[in-house]
Amino acid sequence: MNRLDLAIVLAAGDGTRMKSTTAKVLHEIAGRSLLSHVLHAVSELQPTHTRVVVGAQHEEVTSHLNEIAPKAHPVLQAKRNGTGHAVRLALEVGAVEGTILVTAGDTPLLTGLTLSELFAEHIKAEAAATVLTAELPDPFGYGRIIRDENDELLKIVEERDASEVERDIAEINSGVYLFDAKALAVALTKITTANVQGEEYLTDVIAIMKADGAKVIPIVVNNFTEILGINDRSQLSECAAFMRDRINHALMVSGVSILDPATTWVDFTAEIAPNVTLLPGTSISGHTVIEAGAVIGPRSTLANCRVGAGAKVVESHCAGSAIGANANIGPFSYLRDGNDISADAKVGAFVEMKNSSLGQGSKVPHLSYVGDASIGTGTNIGAATIFVNYDGVAKHHTEVGDHVRIGSDTMLVAPVTIGDGAYTAAGSVITEDVPAGAIGVGRAKQRNVLDWVLRKRPGTKSAEAAKNVKGSAS
Ligand code: UD1
Ligand code: CA
């Protein structure tokens, strides 16, 4: 069986044009680092060894690599002497026979499928080198593919070293290659730094192999967007948009309705069942799972949430929370981490919840803050209720039972427990437990001071209005 013996991912570059404090390959698209996208594609070839050449910000890149691909071996290139030098260092780690893939860490759109096809062609042709090429509408900046009169690959010329005629060539080097290990090792001993950048170019091995009479073949990629490399933040957003379209297309084909794919952003790590509807302006990130029939949006964010079947999330921001089947969230709800909203429950307009559970069918319909609380089933939390969970030093828990009616504008000062079936009077400040079936009243009794306005605010519109009522009554 033919298999890939070694994958080399080049990721030592400085990424200067990103103007970033983060290493280039650690920038993210669709919830994954650029490096992680590349390693996912490469992993489809199941290489025996994977070596990632690191240099710029190598500590951060290496620790990220250990997290996402612990079996991959980081290779330090202390000084960036070019792609040829980087590959040479990767080979020095240990001798490898057979087939070697070389690719860059900054091409996140490359797919495993394309790599598999390239690998199959390389094996079939028994080539010393196979180069993935692409025809670009704007080839500026890339190495150009120079073919001879028989249409065979002759050499690769970098933009900076190219003649005017060569610069007009639209076919470019993607930076993805398959090599016969022995042929590569020999060719690498022959590359020089005789070029404009004074670097060891990996691309020079092509002309060297060709001169040695080895078989070198170019394969044109089907979809040129796959090989787009990221050098600056404009290209980062361009690639992010291609990735968004690819993810959305796959979701729609699988049965998810997306009304406006251009404003719908779904991470790779999210799982969305068929028959979910995503409305415009919606972002689904992290390990979010959405079950069938749920409707999300417009303008909603779900980060690391679980959403049950048939639930609705409208104009809301939700993180780290579970939302039960047929629950209703929003418009304008803010679910912070650690909420468990049961089936058929409702969290309404301008409600913030944190680290709280809401039982089946229970409602927090308007203008409330619920923090560190457990709320039972069938309970209603009146408008403008505040769970006062913080005493300025520590957070405290509030327990609310089943079928409770919390009156509007209640302050539940934690720690406090409201028993099953209990009520609180509107406007109460509840500092003591309310037993099951009781009503907690925590407010001053109302008294009316008659004619106060007539005496204290004479001549005002209020006094006139009050006088007219008095006059007509007497
Ligand atoms: C390279 C190719 C070019 C091709 C293009 C495709 C060479 C000489 N040129 O150009 O033909 O069209 O990729 O995107 O190979 N790197 C290292 N160590 C180094 C230098 C680079 O690890 O010393 C890494 C970079 O981090 C990057 C990759 O190699 O991931 C490519 O390097 P970069 O400088 O971006 O090469 P390009 O100029 O884009
Ligand atoms: Ca590049």
Short mmCIF file of C-alpha atoms and ligand atoms in Angstrom, two decimals:
data_model
loop_
_atom_site.label_atom_id
_atom_site.label_comp_id
_atom_site.label_asym_id
_atom_site.label_seq_id
_atom_site.Cartn_x
_atom_site.Cartn_y
_atom_site.Cartn_z
CA MET A 1 0.00 0.00 0.00
CA ASN A 2 1.21 3.48 -0.81
CA ARG A 3 1.05 5.92 2.01
CA LEU A 4 2.52 9.25 2.90
CA ASP A 5 5.68 8.81 4.94
CA LEU A 6 6.27 12.40 6.00
CA ALA A 7 4.33 15.66 5.93
CA ILE A 8 6.34 18.86 6.38
CA VAL A 9 4.37 21.98 7.21
CA LEU A 10 6.32 25.24 6.88
CA ALA A 11 5.28 27.70 9.56
CA ALA A 12 8.43 29.57 10.59
CA GLY A 13 7.75 32.78 8.67
CA ASP A 14 7.67 36.13 10.44
CA GLY A 15 4.24 37.10 9.15
CA THR A 16 5.41 40.73 9.16
CA ARG A 17 2.58 41.90 6.94
CA MET A 18 -0.04 40.78 9.48
CA LYS A 19 1.23 43.58 11.78
CA SER A 20 0.16 41.36 14.65
CA THR A 21 1.33 40.40 18.11
CA THR A 22 -0.07 36.92 17.37
CA ALA A 23 1.93 34.53 15.19
CA LYS A 24 0.42 34.39 11.69
CA VAL A 25 -0.47 30.69 11.74
CA LEU A 26 -2.30 31.16 15.06
CA HIS A 27 -4.81 33.59 13.57
CA GLU A 28 -8.23 31.99 13.31
CA ILE A 29 -10.80 31.35 10.64
CA ALA A 30 -14.11 29.62 11.45
CA GLY A 31 -12.96 28.84 14.99
CA ARG A 32 -9.70 27.13 14.06
CA SER A 33 -6.15 28.41 13.69
CA LEU A 34 -4.69 28.56 10.18
CA LEU A 35 -2.23 25.87 11.25
CA SER A 36 -5.05 23.66 12.50
CA HIS A 37 -6.88 23.94 9.15
CA VAL A 38 -3.73 22.85 7.32
CA LEU A 39 -3.09 19.96 9.72
CA HIS A 40 -6.69 18.78 9.35
CA ALA A 41 -6.29 18.64 5.57
CA VAL A 42 -2.89 16.92 5.85
CA SER A 43 -4.23 14.37 8.35
CA GLU A 44 -6.49 12.92 5.63
CA LEU A 45 -3.35 11.43 4.06
CA GLN A 46 -2.53 9.80 7.41
CA PRO A 47 1.19 10.57 7.25
CA THR A 48 3.51 8.35 9.30
CA HIS A 49 5.38 11.46 10.48
CA THR A 50 4.38 15.12 10.60
CA ARG A 51 6.99 17.82 11.15
CA VAL A 52 6.08 21.47 11.54
CA VAL A 53 8.87 23.99 10.99
CA VAL A 54 8.50 26.80 13.53
CA GLY A 55 10.52 29.99 13.96
CA ALA A 56 8.76 33.28 14.56
CA GLN A 57 7.03 33.16 17.98
CA HIS A 58 7.95 29.49 18.09
CA GLU A 59 7.04 29.06 21.76
CA GLU A 60 3.40 30.02 21.19
CA VAL A 61 3.20 28.08 17.94
CA THR A 62 4.76 24.98 19.52
CA SER A 63 2.45 25.00 22.53
CA HIS A 64 -0.55 25.40 20.21
CA LEU A 65 0.78 22.53 18.07
CA ASN A 66 1.09 20.30 21.14
CA GLU A 67 -2.56 21.02 21.88
CA ILE A 68 -4.05 20.43 18.44
CA ALA A 69 -1.68 17.75 17.08
CA PRO A 70 0.40 16.22 19.88
CA LYS A 71 1.94 13.66 17.53
CA ALA A 72 3.34 16.31 15.18
CA HIS A 73 6.99 17.15 15.71
CA PRO A 74 8.02 20.82 15.88
CA VAL A 75 11.31 21.65 14.13
CA LEU A 76 12.96 24.92 15.10
CA GLN A 77 14.32 27.11 12.30
CA ALA A 78 16.08 29.77 14.32
CA LYS A 79 16.96 31.90 11.31
CA ARG A 80 14.63 32.13 8.30
CA ASN A 81 16.95 31.23 5.45
CA GLY A 82 14.17 30.28 3.09
CA THR A 83 11.76 27.45 2.30
CA GLY A 84 14.57 25.17 1.03
CA HIS A 85 16.48 25.64 4.28
CA ALA A 86 13.31 24.96 6.29
CA VAL A 87 12.70 21.66 4.49
CA ARG A 88 16.34 20.67 4.92
CA LEU A 89 16.05 21.19 8.71
CA ALA A 90 12.88 19.10 8.79
CA LEU A 91 14.69 16.25 7.03
CA GLU A 92 17.61 16.44 9.47
CA VAL A 93 15.30 15.37 12.31
CA GLY A 94 15.44 11.79 11.05
CA ALA A 95 15.87 9.87 7.82
CA VAL A 96 12.69 9.13 5.91
CA GLU A 97 12.15 7.00 2.82
CA GLY A 98 9.23 7.05 0.43
CA THR A 99 6.96 10.02 -0.18
CA ILE A 100 7.12 13.46 1.39
CA LEU A 101 4.48 16.20 1.32
CA VAL A 102 5.57 19.82 1.76
CA THR A 103 2.95 22.49 2.37
CA ALA A 104 2.69 25.89 4.05
CA GLY A 105 0.97 26.66 7.33
CA ASP A 106 -0.79 29.73 5.95
CA THR A 107 -3.10 28.16 3.33
CA PRO A 108 -6.20 27.25 5.35
CA LEU A 109 -8.50 26.57 2.40
CA LEU A 110 -6.56 23.60 1.08
CA THR A 111 -8.69 20.43 1.38
CA GLY A 112 -7.81 16.86 2.23
CA LEU A 113 -9.59 15.81 -0.95
CA THR A 114 -7.23 17.84 -3.12
CA LEU A 115 -4.22 16.45 -1.25
CA SER A 116 -5.51 12.89 -1.75
CA GLU A 117 -5.96 13.46 -5.48
CA LEU A 118 -2.48 14.98 -5.72
CA PHE A 119 -1.02 12.01 -3.84
CA ALA A 120 -2.76 9.51 -6.14
CA GLU A 121 -1.43 11.31 -9.26
CA HIS A 122 2.08 11.44 -7.81
CA ILE A 123 2.12 7.69 -7.07
CA LYS A 124 0.58 6.78 -10.43
CA ALA A 125 3.13 8.88 -12.34
CA GLU A 126 6.04 7.58 -10.24
CA ALA A 127 7.26 11.16 -10.23
CA ALA A 128 10.25 12.55 -8.34
CA ALA A 129 8.22 15.69 -7.66
CA THR A 130 4.58 16.72 -8.16
CA VAL A 131 3.70 20.39 -7.82
CA LEU A 132 0.19 21.66 -7.19
CA THR A 133 -0.33 24.71 -9.41
CA ALA A 134 -3.20 27.13 -9.99
CA GLU A 135 -4.31 29.65 -12.57
CA LEU A 136 -4.91 32.88 -10.72
CA PRO A 137 -6.80 35.94 -11.93
CA ASP A 138 -4.07 37.96 -10.22
CA PRO A 139 -0.81 35.95 -9.93
CA PHE A 140 1.13 38.83 -8.35
CA GLY A 141 3.50 37.78 -5.57
CA TYR A 142 3.48 34.06 -6.31
CA GLY A 143 6.19 31.91 -7.93
CA ARG A 144 5.39 31.35 -11.62
CA ILE A 145 5.27 27.95 -13.33
CA ILE A 146 7.55 27.90 -16.37
CA ARG A 147 6.70 25.14 -18.84
CA ASP A 148 8.77 24.06 -21.86
CA GLU A 149 7.60 23.65 -25.46
CA ASN A 150 6.17 20.20 -24.56
CA ASP A 151 4.11 21.78 -21.79
CA GLU A 152 6.31 20.08 -19.21
CA LEU A 153 7.34 21.78 -15.98
CA LEU A 154 10.76 23.33 -16.40
CA LYS A 155 11.24 25.49 -13.35
CA ILE A 156 9.60 27.83 -10.85
CA VAL A 157 10.56 31.51 -10.82
CA GLU A 158 9.75 33.78 -7.88
CA GLU A 159 7.98 37.08 -8.56
CA ARG A 160 11.06 39.05 -7.54
CA ASP A 161 13.38 37.03 -9.77
CA ALA A 162 11.02 36.86 -12.75
CA SER A 163 11.42 38.59 -16.09
CA GLU A 164 8.59 40.72 -17.46
CA VAL A 165 7.50 37.92 -19.80
CA GLU A 166 7.52 35.41 -16.93
CA ARG A 167 5.42 37.75 -14.77
CA ASP A 168 2.66 37.60 -17.38
CA ILE A 169 2.21 33.87 -16.69
CA ALA A 170 -1.00 33.23 -14.76
CA GLU A 171 -0.08 29.73 -13.59
CA ILE A 172 1.50 29.85 -10.15
CA ASN A 173 3.14 27.55 -7.63
CA SER A 174 0.74 26.78 -4.76
CA GLY A 175 3.59 25.85 -2.43
CA VAL A 176 2.19 22.31 -2.09
CA TYR A 177 4.48 19.52 -3.33
CA LEU A 178 4.94 15.78 -3.15
CA PHE A 179 8.48 14.48 -3.39
CA ASP A 180 10.28 11.21 -3.61
CA ALA A 181 12.38 11.36 -0.43
CA LYS A 182 15.67 10.35 -2.07
CA ALA A 183 15.34 12.73 -5.02
CA LEU A 184 14.47 15.59 -2.66
CA ALA A 185 17.46 14.97 -0.38
CA VAL A 186 19.84 14.98 -3.35
CA ALA A 187 18.33 18.10 -4.94
CA LEU A 188 18.42 20.02 -1.64
CA THR A 189 22.21 19.65 -1.50
CA LYS A 190 22.40 21.59 -4.78
CA ILE A 191 20.31 24.68 -4.05
CA THR A 192 22.06 28.01 -3.58
CA THR A 193 21.17 31.45 -2.32
CA ALA A 194 21.82 33.10 -5.68
CA ASN A 195 18.54 35.01 -5.90
CA VAL A 196 17.18 38.46 -5.12
CA GLN A 197 16.24 37.51 -1.51
CA GLY A 198 19.50 35.61 -0.85
CA GLU A 199 17.48 32.69 0.52
CA GLU A 200 17.47 28.95 -0.13
CA TYR A 201 14.38 28.49 -2.29
CA LEU A 202 12.68 25.11 -2.12
CA THR A 203 11.29 25.93 -5.55
CA ASP A 204 14.78 25.59 -7.05
CA VAL A 205 14.72 21.82 -6.53
CA ILE A 206 12.32 21.55 -9.47
CA ALA A 207 14.80 22.82 -12.07
CA ILE A 208 17.57 20.80 -10.40
CA MET A 209 15.57 17.56 -10.60
CA LYS A 210 14.58 18.34 -14.16
CA ALA A 211 18.23 18.85 -15.13
CA ASP A 212 19.03 15.48 -13.51
CA GLY A 213 16.46 13.90 -15.81
CA ALA A 214 13.95 13.16 -13.06
CA LYS A 215 10.20 13.19 -13.65
CA VAL A 216 8.55 16.37 -12.39
CA ILE A 217 4.85 16.98 -12.95
CA PRO A 218 2.53 19.94 -12.38
CA ILE A 219 -1.09 19.32 -11.39
CA VAL A 220 -3.51 22.23 -11.73
CA VAL A 221 -5.91 22.58 -8.79
CA ASN A 222 -9.64 22.49 -9.64
CA ASN A 223 -10.60 25.44 -7.47
CA PHE A 224 -7.94 28.13 -7.13
CA THR A 225 -9.35 29.47 -3.85
CA GLU A 226 -7.96 26.36 -2.14
CA ILE A 227 -4.38 27.49 -2.48
CA LEU A 228 -4.79 31.13 -1.43
CA GLY A 229 -2.13 31.98 1.12
CA ILE A 230 -2.54 34.52 3.91
CA ASN A 231 0.07 37.24 4.26
CA ASP A 232 -1.99 40.18 5.55
CA ARG A 233 -5.31 40.81 7.30
CA SER A 234 -7.10 41.65 4.09
CA GLN A 235 -6.28 38.17 2.79
CA LEU A 236 -7.29 36.76 6.18
CA SER A 237 -10.80 38.18 5.80
CA GLU A 238 -10.94 37.17 2.13
CA CYS A 239 -10.13 33.55 3.08
CA ALA A 240 -12.56 33.71 6.02
CA ALA A 241 -15.33 34.63 3.58
CA PHE A 242 -14.46 31.72 1.27
CA MET A 243 -14.47 29.40 4.29
CA ARG A 244 -17.81 30.81 5.48
CA ASP A 245 -19.31 30.15 2.04
CA ARG A 246 -17.92 26.62 2.00
CA ILE A 247 -19.32 25.82 5.47
CA ASN A 248 -22.70 27.41 4.69
CA HIS A 249 -22.94 25.56 1.39
CA ALA A 250 -22.32 22.21 3.12
CA LEU A 251 -24.92 23.07 5.78
CA MET A 252 -27.54 24.03 3.21
CA VAL A 253 -26.91 20.85 1.22
CA SER A 254 -27.41 18.91 4.48
CA GLY A 255 -30.82 20.53 5.04
CA VAL A 256 -30.15 23.66 7.10
CA SER A 257 -31.97 26.81 5.91
CA ILE A 258 -29.73 29.87 5.78
CA LEU A 259 -31.58 32.98 4.66
CA ASP A 260 -28.55 35.19 4.17
CA PRO A 261 -25.33 33.19 3.82
CA ALA A 262 -23.27 36.37 3.47
CA THR A 263 -24.03 37.39 7.08
CA THR A 264 -24.16 33.94 8.66
CA TRP A 265 -20.91 32.73 10.26
CA VAL A 266 -20.66 29.16 11.51
CA ASP A 267 -17.52 27.66 13.02
CA PHE A 268 -16.14 24.33 11.86
CA THR A 269 -16.67 23.01 15.37
CA ALA A 270 -20.45 23.66 15.44
CA GLU A 271 -22.99 20.92 14.76
CA ILE A 272 -26.29 21.95 13.19
CA ALA A 273 -29.03 19.43 12.47
CA PRO A 274 -31.13 19.42 9.29
CA ASN A 275 -34.27 21.58 9.44
CA VAL A 276 -32.67 24.23 11.58
CA THR A 277 -33.21 27.78 10.27
CA LEU A 278 -30.50 30.42 10.59
CA LEU A 279 -31.75 33.97 10.04
CA PRO A 280 -29.55 36.90 8.88
CA GLY A 281 -26.72 38.24 11.00
CA THR A 282 -26.18 35.07 13.00
CA SER A 283 -22.91 33.74 14.37
CA ILE A 284 -22.56 30.16 15.68
CA SER A 285 -19.22 29.50 17.29
CA GLY A 286 -17.29 26.98 19.35
CA HIS A 287 -18.80 23.62 20.22
CA THR A 288 -22.38 24.70 19.68
CA VAL A 289 -24.94 22.00 18.91
CA ILE A 290 -28.36 22.90 17.47
CA GLU A 291 -31.13 20.34 17.14
CA ALA A 292 -33.76 20.03 14.41
CA GLY A 293 -36.43 22.69 14.00
CA ALA A 294 -34.67 25.38 16.02
CA VAL A 295 -34.78 28.91 14.59
CA ILE A 296 -31.80 31.15 15.35
CA GLY A 297 -31.69 34.87 14.63
CA PRO A 298 -31.90 37.37 13.20
CA ARG A 299 -28.75 38.94 14.65
CA SER A 300 -27.95 36.33 17.28
CA THR A 301 -24.75 34.86 18.65
CA LEU A 302 -24.42 31.36 20.06
CA ALA A 303 -21.02 30.46 21.50
CA ASN A 304 -20.58 26.97 22.99
CA CYS A 305 -24.32 26.49 23.44
CA ARG A 306 -26.62 23.49 23.19
CA VAL A 307 -30.00 24.31 21.64
CA GLY A 308 -32.86 21.80 21.76
CA ALA A 309 -35.32 20.93 19.02
CA GLY A 310 -37.76 23.66 18.08
CA ALA A 311 -36.22 26.32 20.31
CA LYS A 312 -36.16 29.95 19.17
CA VAL A 313 -33.36 32.45 19.79
CA VAL A 314 -34.18 35.97 18.55
CA GLU A 315 -31.77 38.95 18.58
CA SER A 316 -29.80 37.51 21.50
CA HIS A 317 -26.29 36.82 22.73
CA CYS A 318 -25.82 33.40 24.34
CA ALA A 319 -22.64 31.77 25.62
CA GLY A 320 -21.92 28.52 27.42
CA SER A 321 -25.60 27.75 28.02
CA ALA A 322 -28.04 24.93 27.37
CA ILE A 323 -31.40 25.91 25.87
CA GLY A 324 -34.11 23.25 26.05
CA ALA A 325 -36.51 22.06 23.37
CA ASN A 326 -39.12 24.63 22.31
CA ALA A 327 -37.72 27.25 24.69
CA ASN A 328 -37.93 30.91 23.62
CA ILE A 329 -35.00 33.27 24.05
CA GLY A 330 -35.20 36.97 23.24
CA PRO A 331 -35.54 39.36 21.66
CA PHE A 332 -32.57 41.00 23.36
CA SER A 333 -31.66 38.37 25.94
CA TYR A 334 -28.13 37.94 27.26
CA LEU A 335 -27.23 34.45 28.45
CA ARG A 336 -23.80 34.34 30.03
CA ASP A 337 -21.98 31.13 30.92
CA GLY A 338 -23.50 28.32 32.91
CA ASN A 339 -27.25 28.58 32.29
CA ASP A 340 -29.53 25.60 31.91
CA ILE A 341 -32.84 26.68 30.37
CA SER A 342 -35.34 23.79 30.36
CA ALA A 343 -37.79 22.82 27.66
CA ASP A 344 -40.69 25.24 27.00
CA ALA A 345 -39.15 27.93 29.19
CA LYS A 346 -38.97 31.59 28.20
CA VAL A 347 -36.28 34.23 28.67
CA GLY A 348 -37.60 37.50 27.32
CA ALA A 349 -36.61 41.04 26.42
CA PHE A 350 -33.69 42.67 28.24
CA VAL A 351 -33.08 39.75 30.56
CA GLU A 352 -29.54 38.84 31.63
CA MET A 353 -28.91 35.39 33.09
CA LYS A 354 -25.76 33.85 34.49
CA ASN A 355 -25.00 30.47 36.10
CA SER A 356 -28.69 29.75 36.65
CA SER A 357 -31.23 27.07 35.88
CA LEU A 358 -34.78 27.74 34.73
CA GLY A 359 -37.26 24.85 35.07
CA GLN A 360 -39.62 23.51 32.46
CA GLY A 361 -42.22 26.02 31.31
CA SER A 362 -40.91 28.74 33.64
CA LYS A 363 -40.67 32.33 32.42
CA VAL A 364 -38.51 35.39 32.94
CA PRO A 365 -40.29 37.57 30.39
CA HIS A 366 -39.02 41.14 30.94
CA LEU A 367 -36.17 43.35 32.16
CA SER A 368 -34.59 41.10 34.78
CA TYR A 369 -31.22 39.97 36.08
CA VAL A 370 -30.97 36.34 37.18
CA GLY A 371 -27.61 35.34 38.66
CA ASP A 372 -26.64 32.17 40.59
CA ALA A 373 -30.23 30.92 40.90
CA SER A 374 -32.15 27.67 40.62
CA ILE A 375 -35.73 28.21 39.49
CA GLY A 376 -38.25 25.35 39.48
CA THR A 377 -40.96 24.45 36.97
CA GLY A 378 -44.02 26.48 36.00
CA THR A 379 -42.70 29.56 37.78
CA ASN A 380 -43.09 33.17 36.62
CA ILE A 381 -40.57 35.86 37.43
CA GLY A 382 -42.29 39.27 37.25
CA ALA A 383 -40.93 42.15 35.19
CA ALA A 384 -37.84 43.94 36.51
CA THR A 385 -37.01 41.32 39.14
CA ILE A 386 -33.39 41.32 40.26
CA PHE A 387 -31.63 38.36 41.81
CA VAL A 388 -29.28 40.25 44.12
CA ASN A 389 -26.48 37.69 44.13
CA TYR A 390 -23.50 39.83 45.07
CA ASP A 391 -22.96 41.47 48.45
CA GLY A 392 -19.87 43.33 47.30
CA VAL A 393 -17.56 40.54 48.42
CA ALA A 394 -19.05 37.15 47.57
CA LYS A 395 -21.70 35.66 45.27
CA HIS A 396 -24.69 33.88 46.85
CA HIS A 397 -27.30 31.45 45.60
CA THR A 398 -31.08 31.89 45.33
CA GLU A 399 -33.51 28.98 45.27
CA VAL A 400 -36.99 29.47 43.77
CA GLY A 401 -39.43 26.54 43.82
CA ASP A 402 -42.11 25.27 41.43
CA HIS A 403 -45.16 27.35 40.41
CA VAL A 404 -43.89 30.41 42.22
CA ARG A 405 -45.13 33.91 41.30
CA ILE A 406 -42.45 36.53 41.88
CA GLY A 407 -44.14 39.97 41.78
CA SER A 408 -42.78 42.65 39.48
CA ASP A 409 -39.78 44.61 40.72
CA THR A 410 -38.88 42.13 43.45
CA MET A 411 -35.33 42.17 44.83
CA LEU A 412 -34.39 38.64 45.89
CA VAL A 413 -31.42 39.25 48.16
CA ALA A 414 -29.30 36.07 48.17
CA PRO A 415 -28.90 33.70 49.88
CA VAL A 416 -32.67 33.25 50.00
CA THR A 417 -35.19 30.50 49.26
CA ILE A 418 -38.73 30.89 47.91
CA GLY A 419 -40.81 27.75 48.56
CA ASP A 420 -43.06 25.94 46.08
CA GLY A 421 -46.20 27.81 45.13
CA ALA A 422 -45.16 30.96 47.05
CA TYR A 423 -45.74 34.56 45.91
CA THR A 424 -43.86 37.78 46.51
CA ALA A 425 -45.61 41.14 46.46
CA ALA A 426 -44.59 43.55 43.69
CA GLY A 427 -41.82 45.89 44.72
CA SER A 428 -40.64 43.72 47.60
CA VAL A 429 -37.11 43.49 48.87
CA ILE A 430 -36.97 39.84 49.97
CA THR A 431 -34.19 39.18 52.48
CA GLU A 432 -35.75 36.22 54.30
CA ASP A 433 -36.96 32.86 53.06
CA VAL A 434 -40.62 32.69 51.94
CA PRO A 435 -42.19 29.34 52.90
CA ALA A 436 -44.23 27.27 50.40
CA GLY A 437 -47.65 28.78 49.79
CA ALA A 438 -46.89 32.09 51.57
CA ILE A 439 -46.70 35.56 50.10
CA GLY A 440 -43.59 37.53 51.01
CA VAL A 441 -44.27 41.23 51.39
CA GLY A 442 -41.16 43.29 51.89
CA ARG A 443 -42.12 46.92 51.38
CA ALA A 444 -43.48 49.90 53.36
CA LYS A 445 -47.24 50.26 53.62
CA GLN A 446 -48.52 53.02 51.34
CA ARG A 447 -49.98 56.21 52.84
CA ASN A 448 -51.52 59.14 50.88
CA VAL A 449 -51.01 62.74 52.13
CA LEU A 450 -54.16 64.47 50.85
CA ASP A 451 -53.86 67.87 49.03
CA TRP A 452 -50.07 67.81 49.37
CA VAL A 453 -49.62 69.10 45.79
CA LEU A 454 -52.13 71.91 46.22
CA ARG A 455 -50.29 73.07 49.35
CA LYS A 456 -46.67 72.43 48.40
CA ARG A 457 -46.75 72.99 44.59
CA PRO A 458 -49.30 75.75 44.05
CA GLY A 459 -49.48 77.20 40.55
CA THR A 460 -47.99 74.13 38.85
CA LYS A 461 -49.77 72.28 36.06
CA SER A 462 -50.11 69.36 38.47
CA ALA A 463 -51.87 71.56 41.04
CA GLU A 464 -54.19 72.98 38.32
CA ALA A 465 -55.03 69.48 37.08
CA ALA A 466 -55.74 68.36 40.66
CA LYS A 467 -57.88 71.49 41.34
CA ASN A 468 -60.05 70.78 38.26
CA VAL A 469 -60.79 67.30 39.58
CA LYS A 470 -61.64 68.78 43.01
CA GLY A 471 -63.84 71.47 41.42
CA SER A 472 -65.88 69.06 39.32
CA ALA A 473 -66.28 66.72 42.26
CA SER A 474 -67.61 69.35 44.69
C1 UD1 B 1 6.31 30.62 -1.59
C2 UD1 B 1 6.97 30.01 -2.84
C3 UD1 B 1 6.22 30.51 -4.07
C4 UD1 B 1 4.75 30.13 -3.96
C5 UD1 B 1 4.15 30.62 -2.64
C6 UD1 B 1 2.78 30.02 -2.46
C7 UD1 B 1 9.34 29.76 -2.33
C8 UD1 B 1 10.70 30.29 -2.54
N1 UD1 B 1 8.35 30.42 -2.91
O1 UD1 B 1 6.46 32.01 -1.69
O2 UD1 B 1 6.78 29.93 -5.25
O3 UD1 B 1 4.03 30.67 -5.06
O4 UD1 B 1 4.96 30.21 -1.51
O5 UD1 B 1 2.13 30.57 -1.34
O6 UD1 B 1 9.20 28.73 -1.69
N2 UD1 B 1 8.85 29.61 5.69
C9 UD1 B 1 9.64 28.98 6.63
N3 UD1 B 1 10.96 29.30 6.70
C10 UD1 B 1 11.54 30.19 5.88
C11 UD1 B 1 10.74 30.82 4.91
C12 UD1 B 1 9.40 30.51 4.84
O7 UD1 B 1 9.14 28.15 7.39
O8 UD1 B 1 12.75 30.41 6.02
C13 UD1 B 1 7.43 29.27 5.60
C14 UD1 B 1 6.50 30.46 5.83
O9 UD1 B 1 6.14 30.55 7.18
C15 UD1 B 1 5.32 30.11 4.94
C16 UD1 B 1 5.92 29.27 3.84
O10 UD1 B 1 7.17 28.81 4.30
O11 UD1 B 1 4.35 29.33 5.64
C17 UD1 B 1 6.10 30.05 2.55
O12 UD1 B 1 6.96 31.14 2.82
P1 UD1 B 1 6.65 32.59 2.29
O13 UD1 B 1 7.74 33.49 2.73
O14 UD1 B 1 5.25 32.97 2.60
O15 UD1 B 1 6.85 32.31 0.73
P2 UD1 B 1 6.18 33.07 -0.48
O16 UD1 B 1 6.93 34.29 -0.77
O17 UD1 B 1 4.72 33.17 -0.23
CA CA B 2 3.20 32.97 1.54
#
